[in-house]
Tab-separated table of C-alpha atoms and ligand atoms in Angstrom:
chain	number	residue	atom	x	y	z
A	525	UNK	CA	30.986	-17.960	22.021
A	526	UNK	CA	31.331	-16.180	18.725
A	527	UNK	CA	28.576	-13.378	18.982
A	528	UNK	CA	29.365	-12.339	15.481
A	529	UNK	CA	28.420	-15.710	14.073
A	530	UNK	CA	25.324	-16.019	16.381
A	531	UNK	CA	24.189	-12.683	14.940
A	532	UNK	CA	24.416	-13.799	11.370
A	533	UNK	CA	22.678	-17.151	12.312
A	534	UNK	CA	19.919	-15.222	14.017
A	535	UNK	CA	19.370	-12.963	11.036
A	536	UNK	CA	19.125	-16.116	8.801
A	537	UNK	CA	16.720	-17.868	11.294
A	538	UNK	CA	14.565	-14.702	11.660
A	539	UNK	CA	13.740	-14.921	7.876
A	540	UNK	CA	12.849	-18.559	8.220
A	541	UNK	CA	10.271	-17.888	11.009
A	542	UNK	CA	8.661	-14.914	9.322
A	543	UNK	CA	10.334	-11.912	10.790
A	544	UNK	CA	10.562	-9.298	7.964
A	545	UNK	CA	13.161	-7.127	9.471
A	546	UNK	CA	15.604	-7.481	12.323
A	547	UNK	CA	18.054	-5.001	13.836
A	548	UNK	CA	20.450	-4.839	16.802
A	549	UNK	CA	21.302	-2.060	19.153
A	550	UNK	CA	23.125	-1.531	22.499
A	551	UNK	CA	21.307	-1.739	25.695
A	552	UNK	CA	22.441	1.921	26.672
A	553	UNK	CA	19.949	4.083	28.291
A	554	UNK	CA	17.590	6.081	25.949
A	555	UNK	CA	18.821	9.469	27.375
A	556	UNK	CA	17.139	11.690	24.654
A	557	UNK	CA	13.893	9.936	24.974
A	558	UNK	CA	13.833	10.531	28.685
A	559	UNK	CA	13.604	14.255	28.221
A	560	UNK	CA	11.075	13.815	25.557
A	561	UNK	CA	8.778	11.679	27.665
A	562	UNK	CA	9.029	14.211	30.593
A	563	UNK	CA	8.142	16.880	28.242
A	564	UNK	CA	5.206	15.144	26.691
A	565	UNK	CA	4.055	14.361	30.339
A	566	UNK	CA	4.325	18.048	31.304
A	567	UNK	CA	2.381	19.212	28.312
A	568	UNK	CA	-0.494	16.640	28.915
A	569	UNK	CA	0.259	15.075	25.608
A	570	UNK	CA	0.432	11.451	26.694
A	571	UNK	CA	-2.321	9.044	26.170
A	572	UNK	CA	-2.169	7.329	29.615
A	573	UNK	CA	-1.564	3.942	27.914
A	574	UNK	CA	2.135	4.326	28.135
A	575	UNK	CA	4.095	2.677	31.042
A	576	UNK	CA	4.081	5.282	33.787
A	577	UNK	CA	7.630	4.825	35.058
A	578	UNK	CA	9.710	6.861	32.818
A	579	UNK	CA	13.089	5.476	34.201
A	580	UNK	CA	11.911	1.982	33.304
A	581	UNK	CA	10.920	3.261	29.919
A	582	UNK	CA	14.461	4.461	29.142
A	583	UNK	CA	16.731	2.086	31.181
A	584	UNK	CA	17.103	-1.452	29.926
A	585	UNK	CA	19.195	-2.101	32.878
A	586	UNK	CA	16.064	-1.850	35.099
A	587	UNK	CA	14.279	-4.545	33.046
A	588	UNK	CA	17.127	-7.136	32.853
A	589	UNK	CA	20.364	-7.526	34.865
A	590	UNK	CA	23.428	-6.391	33.028
A	591	UNK	CA	21.931	-6.185	29.518
A	592	UNK	CA	24.372	-5.907	26.478
A	593	UNK	CA	21.981	-5.506	23.473
A	594	UNK	CA	18.637	-5.119	22.268
A	595	UNK	CA	17.253	-7.023	19.249
A	596	UNK	CA	14.275	-5.236	17.347
A	597	UNK	CA	11.973	-6.964	15.091
A	598	UNK	CA	9.420	-5.772	12.637
A	599	UNK	CA	6.629	-7.500	10.814
A	600	UNK	CA	4.844	-5.918	7.908
A	601	UNK	CA	1.047	-5.865	7.786
A	602	UNK	CA	-1.481	-5.487	4.912
A	603	UNK	CA	-2.765	-2.118	3.984
A	604	UNK	CA	-5.491	-3.359	1.616
A	605	UNK	CA	-8.081	-6.130	2.029
A	606	UNK	CA	-8.062	-8.841	-0.491
A	607	UNK	CA	-11.594	-10.027	0.228
A	608	UNK	CA	-14.148	-7.390	-0.204
A	609	UNK	CA	-17.308	-7.107	1.921
A	610	UNK	CA	-20.518	-8.177	0.427
A	611	UNK	CA	-22.154	-4.739	0.561
A	612	UNK	CA	-25.990	-4.386	0.268
A	613	UNK	CA	-27.207	-1.029	-0.578
A	614	UNK	CA	-27.857	1.213	2.375
A	615	UNK	CA	-25.922	-0.940	4.764
A	616	UNK	CA	-23.562	1.240	6.822
A	617	UNK	CA	-20.310	-0.116	8.032
A	618	UNK	CA	-17.643	1.015	10.404
A	619	UNK	CA	-13.939	0.548	9.944
A	620	UNK	CA	-11.231	-0.812	12.206
A	621	UNK	CA	-7.755	0.572	11.415
A	622	UNK	CA	-5.203	-1.552	9.891
A	623	UNK	CA	-3.390	-2.348	13.069
A	624	UNK	CA	-6.461	-4.232	14.097
A	625	UNK	CA	-6.698	-6.411	11.066
A	626	UNK	CA	-6.366	-10.230	11.426
A	627	UNK	CA	-5.138	-11.842	14.629
A	628	UNK	CA	-4.150	-9.491	17.381
A	629	UNK	CA	-0.438	-8.644	16.529
A	630	UNK	CA	0.714	-9.042	20.166
A	631	UNK	CA	0.150	-12.901	19.684
A	632	UNK	CA	2.048	-12.892	16.391
A	633	UNK	CA	5.051	-10.853	17.478
A	634	UNK	CA	5.434	-12.592	20.735
A	635	UNK	CA	5.420	-16.004	18.939
A	636	UNK	CA	8.183	-14.850	16.719
A	637	UNK	CA	10.220	-13.452	19.774
A	638	UNK	CA	9.661	-16.715	21.664
A	639	UNK	CA	11.061	-18.633	18.581
A	640	UNK	CA	14.133	-16.440	18.619
A	641	UNK	CA	14.581	-16.831	22.427
A	642	UNK	CA	14.503	-20.543	21.988
A	643	UNK	CA	16.982	-20.409	19.195
A	644	UNK	CA	19.429	-18.272	21.116
A	645	UNK	CA	19.179	-20.521	24.204
A	646	UNK	CA	20.107	-23.601	22.093
A	647	UNK	CA	23.229	-21.730	21.215
A	648	UNK	CA	23.793	-19.954	24.335
A	649	UNK	CA	22.115	-21.651	27.278
A	650	UNK	CA	23.251	-19.099	30.005
A	651	UNK	CA	21.799	-16.125	27.943
A	652	UNK	CA	19.394	-13.914	29.810
A	653	UNK	CA	16.588	-12.631	27.582
A	654	UNK	CA	13.516	-10.457	27.991
A	655	UNK	CA	10.979	-9.848	25.244
A	656	UNK	CA	8.240	-7.288	24.854
A	657	UNK	CA	5.625	-5.976	22.420
A	658	UNK	CA	3.673	-2.856	22.766
A	659	UNK	CA	2.663	-3.445	26.542
A	660	UNK	CA	6.232	-3.579	27.729
A	661	UNK	CA	8.087	-0.868	29.382
A	662	UNK	CA	10.347	0.192	26.501
A	663	UNK	CA	9.431	2.543	23.801
A	664	UNK	CA	9.295	0.118	20.748
A	665	UNK	CA	9.735	2.936	18.336
A	666	UNK	CA	12.925	4.334	20.107
A	667	UNK	CA	14.539	0.814	20.214
A	668	UNK	CA	13.563	0.289	16.447
A	669	UNK	CA	14.917	3.675	15.502
A	670	UNK	CA	18.351	3.166	17.119
A	671	UNK	CA	18.467	-0.576	15.767
A	672	UNK	CA	18.162	0.654	12.271
A	673	UNK	CA	14.697	-0.788	11.478
A	674	UNK	CA	13.439	2.541	10.280
A	675	UNK	CA	13.461	6.405	10.895
A	676	UNK	CA	11.146	8.108	13.242
A	677	UNK	CA	8.687	9.817	10.895
A	678	UNK	CA	6.890	13.069	11.247
A	679	UNK	CA	3.745	11.123	11.642
A	680	UNK	CA	5.380	9.567	14.817
A	681	UNK	CA	5.646	6.249	13.067
A	682	UNK	CA	8.743	4.168	12.535
A	683	UNK	CA	9.041	4.158	8.736
A	684	UNK	CA	10.972	1.399	7.045
A	685	UNK	CA	12.340	1.973	3.504
A	686	UNK	CA	10.971	-1.608	2.547
A	687	UNK	CA	7.459	-1.618	4.116
A	688	UNK	CA	6.709	1.949	4.962
A	689	UNK	CA	5.282	2.447	8.425
A	690	UNK	CA	2.877	-0.431	8.137
A	691	UNK	CA	4.933	-2.538	10.468
A	692	UNK	CA	4.495	-3.881	13.931
A	693	UNK	CA	7.571	-3.869	16.173
A	694	UNK	CA	8.708	-5.673	19.176
A	695	UNK	CA	12.093	-6.229	20.885
A	696	UNK	CA	14.194	-8.417	23.109
A	697	UNK	CA	16.730	-7.276	25.645
A	698	UNK	CA	19.639	-9.759	25.760
A	699	UNK	CA	22.795	-10.336	28.001
A	700	UNK	CA	24.743	-10.937	24.785
A	701	UNK	CA	27.142	-8.336	23.329
A	702	UNK	CA	25.737	-8.333	19.681
A	703	UNK	CA	27.226	-5.564	17.458
A	704	UNK	CA	24.848	-2.615	16.823
A	705	UNK	CA	23.453	-1.790	13.367
A	706	UNK	CA	23.424	1.669	12.068
A	707	UNK	CA	20.376	3.925	12.217
A	708	UNK	CA	18.546	4.886	9.096
A	709	UNK	CA	18.619	8.512	8.032
A	710	UNK	CA	15.457	10.547	8.231
A	711	UNK	CA	13.711	10.602	4.889
A	712	UNK	CA	10.761	12.709	5.669
A	713	UNK	CA	12.576	15.882	4.313
A	714	UNK	CA	10.331	18.945	3.978
A	715	UNK	CA	7.146	16.757	3.485
A	716	UNK	CA	4.337	17.625	5.987
A	717	UNK	CA	1.529	15.691	4.361
A	718	UNK	CA	0.783	13.642	7.626
A	719	UNK	CA	0.411	16.947	9.550
A	720	UNK	CA	-2.045	18.264	7.015
A	721	UNK	CA	-4.076	15.007	6.931
A	722	UNK	CA	-4.592	14.619	10.584
A	723	UNK	CA	-8.285	15.432	10.970
A	724	UNK	CA	-7.861	16.831	14.525
A	725	UNK	CA	-4.557	18.549	14.451
A	726	UNK	CA	-3.062	15.999	16.810
A	727	UNK	CA	0.391	16.106	15.135
A	728	UNK	CA	1.396	19.450	16.767
A	729	UNK	CA	4.715	19.414	14.736
A	730	UNK	CA	6.628	16.808	12.940
A	731	UNK	CA	7.462	13.965	15.391
A	732	UNK	CA	5.436	15.264	18.194
A	733	UNK	CA	1.798	14.198	18.897
A	734	UNK	CA	-0.799	15.282	21.352
A	735	UNK	CA	-2.324	11.918	21.925
A	736	UNK	CA	-5.274	13.487	23.611
A	737	UNK	CA	-6.344	14.779	20.215
A	738	UNK	CA	-5.467	11.665	18.206
A	739	UNK	CA	-8.503	9.831	16.824
A	740	UNK	CA	-6.807	6.499	17.410
A	741	UNK	CA	-6.698	7.328	21.202
A	742	UNK	CA	-10.222	8.861	21.248
A	743	UNK	CA	-11.587	5.645	19.827
A	744	UNK	CA	-10.037	3.764	22.691
A	745	UNK	CA	-11.421	5.821	25.529
A	746	UNK	CA	-14.345	4.822	27.632
A	747	UNK	CA	-16.122	8.013	28.344
A	748	UNK	CA	-17.982	10.555	26.251
A	749	UNK	CA	-16.067	11.684	23.127
A	750	UNK	CA	-15.700	15.524	23.356
A	751	UNK	CA	-18.020	17.430	21.037
A	752	UNK	CA	-15.311	18.881	18.949
A	753	UNK	CA	-14.141	15.393	17.681
A	754	UNK	CA	-17.455	13.516	17.168
A	755	UNK	CA	-17.873	14.492	13.446
A	756	UNK	CA	-14.053	14.040	12.792
A	757	UNK	CA	-14.225	10.548	13.960
A	758	UNK	CA	-16.450	9.622	10.898
A	759	UNK	CA	-17.062	5.841	10.698
A	760	UNK	CA	-13.930	4.774	12.482
A	761	UNK	CA	-14.922	2.298	15.253
A	762	UNK	CA	-11.363	1.589	16.238
A	763	UNK	CA	-7.998	3.398	15.603
A	764	UNK	CA	-7.057	5.822	12.816
A	765	UNK	CA	-4.647	5.568	9.763
A	766	UNK	CA	-5.055	9.066	8.366
A	767	UNK	CA	-1.260	10.030	9.069
A	768	UNK	CA	-0.270	6.807	7.601
A	769	UNK	CA	-2.367	6.745	4.378
A	770	UNK	CA	-1.108	10.363	3.683
A	771	UNK	CA	2.526	9.322	3.824
A	772	UNK	CA	4.173	8.966	0.429
A	773	UNK	CA	6.541	6.274	1.833
A	774	UNK	CA	3.448	4.043	2.222
A	775	UNK	CA	2.347	4.501	-1.318
A	776	UNK	CA	1.986	1.166	-2.931
A	777	UNK	CA	3.041	-0.578	0.270
A	778	UNK	CA	0.636	-3.572	0.772
A	779	UNK	CA	2.266	-6.795	2.120
A	780	UNK	CA	0.375	-10.099	2.675
A	781	UNK	CA	3.305	-12.142	4.258
A	782	UNK	CA	1.487	-13.550	7.200
A	783	UNK	CA	-1.714	-15.419	6.906
A	784	UNK	CA	-2.730	-14.618	10.532
A	785	UNK	CA	-2.761	-10.926	9.432
A	786	UNK	CA	-5.376	-11.316	6.815
A	787	UNK	CA	-8.471	-9.446	7.910
A	788	UNK	CA	-12.064	-10.995	7.965
A	789	UNK	CA	-13.998	-8.182	6.234
A	790	UNK	CA	-16.994	-8.706	8.548
A	791	UNK	CA	-14.673	-7.875	11.371
A	792	UNK	CA	-12.601	-5.243	10.042
A	793	UNK	CA	-15.452	-3.475	8.238
A	794	UNK	CA	-18.285	-4.490	10.367
A	795	UNK	CA	-22.062	-3.654	9.907
A	796	UNK	CA	-22.814	-0.972	12.407
A	797	UNK	CA	-26.465	-1.578	13.400
A	798	UNK	CA	-25.834	-5.165	14.789
A	799	UNK	CA	-22.934	-3.768	17.039
A	800	UNK	CA	-25.590	-1.985	19.004
A	801	UNK	CA	-27.093	-5.064	20.449
A	802	UNK	CA	-24.268	-7.405	20.805
A	803	UNK	CA	-24.213	-9.437	24.029
A	804	UNK	CA	-20.591	-9.585	25.632
A	805	UNK	CA	-20.387	-13.129	24.408
A	806	UNK	CA	-21.301	-12.253	20.830
A	807	UNK	CA	-18.776	-9.341	20.888
A	808	UNK	CA	-16.099	-11.716	22.089
A	809	UNK	CA	-17.115	-14.135	19.371
A	810	UNK	CA	-16.873	-11.510	16.538
A	811	UNK	CA	-14.139	-9.309	17.699
A	812	UNK	CA	-12.341	-11.058	20.403
A	813	UNK	CA	-9.232	-12.115	18.492
A	814	UNK	CA	-8.469	-8.647	17.095
A	815	UNK	CA	-6.272	-6.064	18.883
A	816	UNK	CA	-9.018	-3.366	18.531
A	817	UNK	CA	-11.232	-5.315	21.158
A	818	UNK	CA	-8.728	-4.718	23.959
A	819	UNK	CA	-10.879	-2.057	25.682
A	820	UNK	CA	-14.019	-4.276	25.416
A	821	UNK	CA	-17.373	-3.821	23.831
A	822	UNK	CA	-18.564	-0.360	25.131
A	823	UNK	CA	-16.061	1.873	23.321
A	824	UNK	CA	-16.799	-0.009	20.085
A	825	UNK	CA	-20.494	0.335	20.512
A	826	UNK	CA	-20.287	4.103	21.339
A	827	UNK	CA	-18.027	4.565	18.211
A	828	UNK	CA	-20.638	2.562	16.161
A	829	UNK	CA	-23.327	4.876	17.370
A	830	UNK	CA	-21.375	7.974	16.333
A	831	UNK	CA	-20.697	6.406	12.950
A	832	UNK	CA	-24.491	5.842	12.393
A	833	UNK	CA	-24.867	9.488	13.119
A	834	UNK	CA	-21.969	10.386	10.818
A	835	UNK	CA	-23.913	8.569	8.040
A	836	UNK	CA	-27.268	10.168	9.169
A	837	UNK	CA	-28.668	6.699	8.751
A	838	UNK	CA	-32.439	7.169	9.372
A	839	UNK	CA	-32.864	3.354	9.322
A	840	UNK	CA	-30.969	3.199	12.478
A	841	UNK	CA	-33.442	5.455	14.466
A	842	UNK	CA	-35.267	2.512	16.015
A	843	UNK	CA	-31.919	0.855	17.008
A	844	UNK	CA	-30.764	4.096	18.647
A	845	UNK	CA	-34.009	4.506	20.574
A	846	UNK	CA	-33.631	1.006	21.825
A	847	UNK	CA	-30.140	1.892	23.022
A	848	UNK	CA	-31.470	5.359	24.590
A	849	UNK	CA	-34.258	3.678	26.367
A	850	UNK	CA	-32.703	0.250	27.586
A	851	UNK	CA	-28.817	0.425	27.476
A	852	UNK	CA	-27.258	0.094	30.936
A	853	UNK	CA	-24.234	2.173	29.898
A	854	UNK	CA	-24.839	5.973	30.294
A	855	UNK	CA	-22.161	6.663	27.560
A	856	UNK	CA	-24.042	4.628	25.084
A	857	UNK	CA	-27.460	6.075	26.082
A	858	UNK	CA	-26.011	9.598	25.982
A	859	UNK	CA	-24.156	9.141	22.607
A	860	UNK	CA	-27.427	7.591	21.178
A	861	UNK	CA	-29.338	10.680	22.310
A	862	UNK	CA	-26.942	13.013	20.424
A	863	UNK	CA	-26.874	10.690	17.436
A	864	UNK	CA	-30.778	10.814	17.291
A	865	UNK	CA	-30.778	14.506	17.249
A	866	UNK	CA	-28.092	14.500	14.372
A	867	UNK	CA	-29.913	12.184	12.295
A	868	UNK	CA	-33.222	14.024	13.028
A	869	UNK	CA	-36.828	13.270	12.089
A	870	UNK	CA	-40.208	13.121	14.027
A	871	UNK	CA	-39.620	9.604	15.545
A	872	UNK	CA	-36.230	10.623	16.988
A	873	UNK	CA	-37.663	13.808	18.443
A	874	UNK	CA	-40.516	12.055	20.248
A	875	UNK	CA	-38.009	9.587	21.654
A	876	UNK	CA	-35.734	12.332	22.786
A	877	UNK	CA	-38.598	14.398	24.509
A	878	UNK	CA	-39.735	11.136	26.247
A	879	UNK	CA	-36.223	10.317	27.478
A	880	UNK	CA	-35.925	13.880	28.807
A	881	UNK	CA	-38.619	13.014	31.419
A	882	UNK	CA	-37.567	9.408	32.121
A	883	UNK	CA	-33.757	9.684	32.159
A	884	UNK	CA	-32.111	10.323	35.576
A	885	UNK	CA	-28.423	10.390	34.623
A	886	UNK	CA	-26.993	13.932	34.723
A	887	UNK	CA	-24.595	13.354	31.758
A	888	UNK	CA	-27.131	11.492	29.607
A	889	UNK	CA	-29.573	14.446	30.313
A	890	UNK	CA	-26.892	16.820	28.880
A	891	UNK	CA	-26.528	14.625	25.755
A	892	UNK	CA	-30.369	14.686	25.236
A	893	UNK	CA	-30.377	18.394	25.412
A	894	UNK	CA	-27.684	18.416	22.677
A	895	UNK	CA	-29.805	16.059	20.665
A	896	UNK	CA	-32.740	18.362	21.059
A	897	UNK	CA	-30.738	21.380	19.996
A	898	UNK	CA	-30.231	19.834	16.502
A	899	UNK	CA	-34.054	20.832	16.151
A	900	UNK	CA	-33.889	24.407	17.093
B	1480	B12	CO1	0.416	3.269	19.321
B	1480	B12	N1	1.606	2.170	18.494
B	1480	B12	N2	-0.365	3.719	17.658
B	1480	B12	N3	-0.476	4.704	20.266
B	1480	B12	N4	1.563	2.900	20.822
B	1480	B12	C1	2.929	1.951	19.129
B	1480	B12	C2	3.758	3.111	19.008
B	1480	B12	C3	3.591	0.751	18.313
B	1480	B12	C4	5.143	0.834	18.412
B	1480	B12	C5	2.978	-0.663	18.831
B	1480	B12	C6	3.748	-1.688	18.212
B	1480	B12	O1	3.760	-2.066	17.089
B	1480	B12	N5	4.496	-2.532	19.098
B	1480	B12	C7	2.995	0.900	16.951
B	1480	B12	C8	3.821	1.744	15.811
B	1480	B12	C9	4.484	1.091	14.810
B	1480	B12	C10	5.337	1.877	13.880
B	1480	B12	O2	5.781	2.977	14.422
B	1480	B12	N6	5.489	1.647	12.777
B	1480	B12	C11	1.787	1.644	17.234
B	1480	B12	C12	0.703	1.839	16.292
B	1480	B12	C13	0.540	0.985	15.163
B	1480	B12	C14	-0.324	2.900	16.499
B	1480	B12	C15	-1.354	3.407	15.349
B	1480	B12	C16	-0.923	3.449	13.968
B	1480	B12	C17	-2.665	2.511	15.575
B	1480	B12	C18	-3.810	3.024	14.754
B	1480	B12	O3	-4.716	3.667	15.326
B	1480	B12	N7	-3.841	2.748	13.523
B	1480	B12	C19	-1.561	4.891	16.007
B	1480	B12	C20	-0.621	5.965	15.409
B	1480	B12	C21	-0.835	7.248	16.111
B	1480	B12	C22	0.603	8.035	15.933
B	1480	B12	O4	1.459	7.848	16.691
B	1480	B12	N8	0.686	8.819	14.752
B	1480	B12	C23	-1.264	4.701	17.368
B	1480	B12	C24	-1.889	5.430	18.313
B	1480	B12	C25	-1.434	5.474	19.712
B	1480	B12	C26	-2.070	6.387	20.772
B	1480	B12	C27	-3.318	5.622	21.436
B	1480	B12	C28	-2.481	7.624	20.248
B	1480	B12	C29	-0.899	6.377	21.853
B	1480	B12	C30	0.054	7.523	21.676
B	1480	B12	C31	0.809	7.555	20.407
B	1480	B12	C32	2.299	8.191	20.405
B	1480	B12	O5	2.786	8.360	21.397
B	1480	B12	N9	2.659	8.665	19.284
B	1480	B12	C33	-0.210	5.094	21.518
B	1480	B12	C34	0.649	4.494	22.340
B	1480	B12	C35	0.788	4.902	23.826
B	1480	B12	C36	1.620	3.530	21.947
B	1480	B12	C37	2.754	2.680	22.692
B	1480	B12	C38	2.036	1.862	23.862
B	1480	B12	C39	3.566	3.724	23.492
B	1480	B12	C40	4.100	4.938	22.620
B	1480	B12	C41	4.820	6.030	23.456
B	1480	B12	O6	5.444	5.640	24.435
B	1480	B12	N10	4.713	7.357	23.055
B	1480	B12	C42	3.502	2.072	21.776
B	1480	B12	C43	4.131	0.689	22.160
B	1480	B12	C44	5.414	0.933	22.974
B	1480	B12	O7	6.225	1.726	22.606
B	1480	B12	N11	5.507	0.295	23.944
B	1480	B12	C45	2.400	1.819	20.471
B	1480	B12	C46	5.447	8.412	23.615
B	1480	B12	C47	6.272	8.943	22.451
B	1480	B12	C48	6.764	10.329	23.165
B	1480	B12	O8	7.536	8.164	22.236
B	1480	B12	O9	6.541	7.420	19.929
B	1480	B12	O10	7.557	5.758	21.664
B	1480	B12	P1	7.459	7.031	21.064
B	1480	B12	O11	9.120	7.353	20.549
B	1480	B12	C49	9.483	8.442	19.691
B	1480	B12	C50	9.522	9.676	20.165
B	1480	B12	O12	9.689	9.725	21.594
B	1480	B12	C51	10.537	10.445	19.285
B	1480	B12	O13	11.415	9.328	18.799
B	1480	B12	C52	10.969	8.075	19.408
B	1480	B12	C53	11.255	6.950	18.425
B	1480	B12	O14	10.396	7.140	17.206
B	1480	B12	N12	11.483	11.263	20.015
B	1480	B12	C54	11.601	12.437	19.496
B	1480	B12	C55	12.308	11.168	21.089
B	1480	B12	N13	12.799	12.341	21.377
B	1480	B12	C56	12.444	13.213	20.515
B	1480	B12	C57	12.820	14.597	20.247
B	1480	B12	C58	12.220	15.183	19.129
B	1480	B12	C59	12.619	16.734	19.018
B	1480	B12	C60	11.301	14.607	18.262
B	1480	B12	C61	10.800	15.361	17.141
B	1480	B12	C62	10.970	13.241	18.447
């Protein structure tokens, strides 16, 4: 088999099937990453969404027998919506981050990787291949960096010279000895715009994140949002793009190569009040296809409540009272109590006082107290 030729054929084929960038690297262990992951774990800086087995994360040989190379792919996603929302005055909307616009990217990248696998198998039937996107064991970024897709930016993203950091990445471990590509040199230089732009100081230094402080992470948790972050989350209902929008390498980068990635504005920038009373089925219908729905309805509902408080939307008071009085989830009830206090007014106050005597959940009672404190 001529692997050199197969590599060239794969590069050409990748363009045909809508892969915007492809790179190749060895299947050697990611030794530097191992120390980094251990350090992040010791510092308590991980999100908990990462694969817990660090050895698997850094050793392709534990994931595929006798691996010889890894193929990294990147697909560029849009940074601006082409269709605007039909906004009525006074209607408040939330925002899903760009990585949740359009069809869930896991499906899109897995489709492209499957097509690549099929192509390889027709040429090399005995090839062993293992593909993954996001939820796999490997660090997608560490692979992409070593395969020359982009450099590892101070904002912790892989930044490509062509598409900025607005790229999804995935990879395939292979048993074929493809020649490695050269990594791209770091182009962040002395710029620290992302560190300054992060609303919560989650970027502790260039290239190092405390995920526990990252708004993207916080919007994906299921419990109460710690007080210090509530105002900073603003109207984000899922994810955060602040460290990406601040990046000069993303300026003017807005690619619409993939129809599946085009956002439906009613999903990506949804009206907030209706989210408060969505049934599970209605939630699935409206948001089920986007990546931001992976944690279910509750976190999105909690974030929508905080967003209404952020806007101090008085018209939402009846909706929030409804949540406080009838919602099954203590997190939603409690967050609604806090939101009512933040928005203020006589009706909200009466509802808070009444809930103080009828509520039995300890955590919700604490939030009601917090809500009442806004009046003192
Ligand atoms: Co996320 N996320 N995520 N995410 N996330 C992934 C990283 C990925 C790759 C998913 C995908 O496309 N397949 C993309 C990134 C694409 C890209 O880089 N262009 C992605 C995206 C899009 C996002 C968001 C933009 C989504 C959003 O809200 N809009 C934000 C961005 C936040 C940010 O990182 N600035 C986001 C948020 C998150 C949370 C929920 C916060 C967590 C933690 C983020 C983080 O670790 N930075 C999160 C996770 C857990 C992941 C996941 C599942 C694992 C990441 C991980 O292991 N992190 C990956 C998918 C995957 O890899 N399987 C997606 C641990 C850190 C330590 O390692 O970033 O993977 P790493 O690798 C780099 C560092 O280790 C660094 O180099 C590596 C290569 O860049 N490094 C350094 C290694 N050694 C050393 C040593 C030194 C001295 C330094 C400075 C650096």
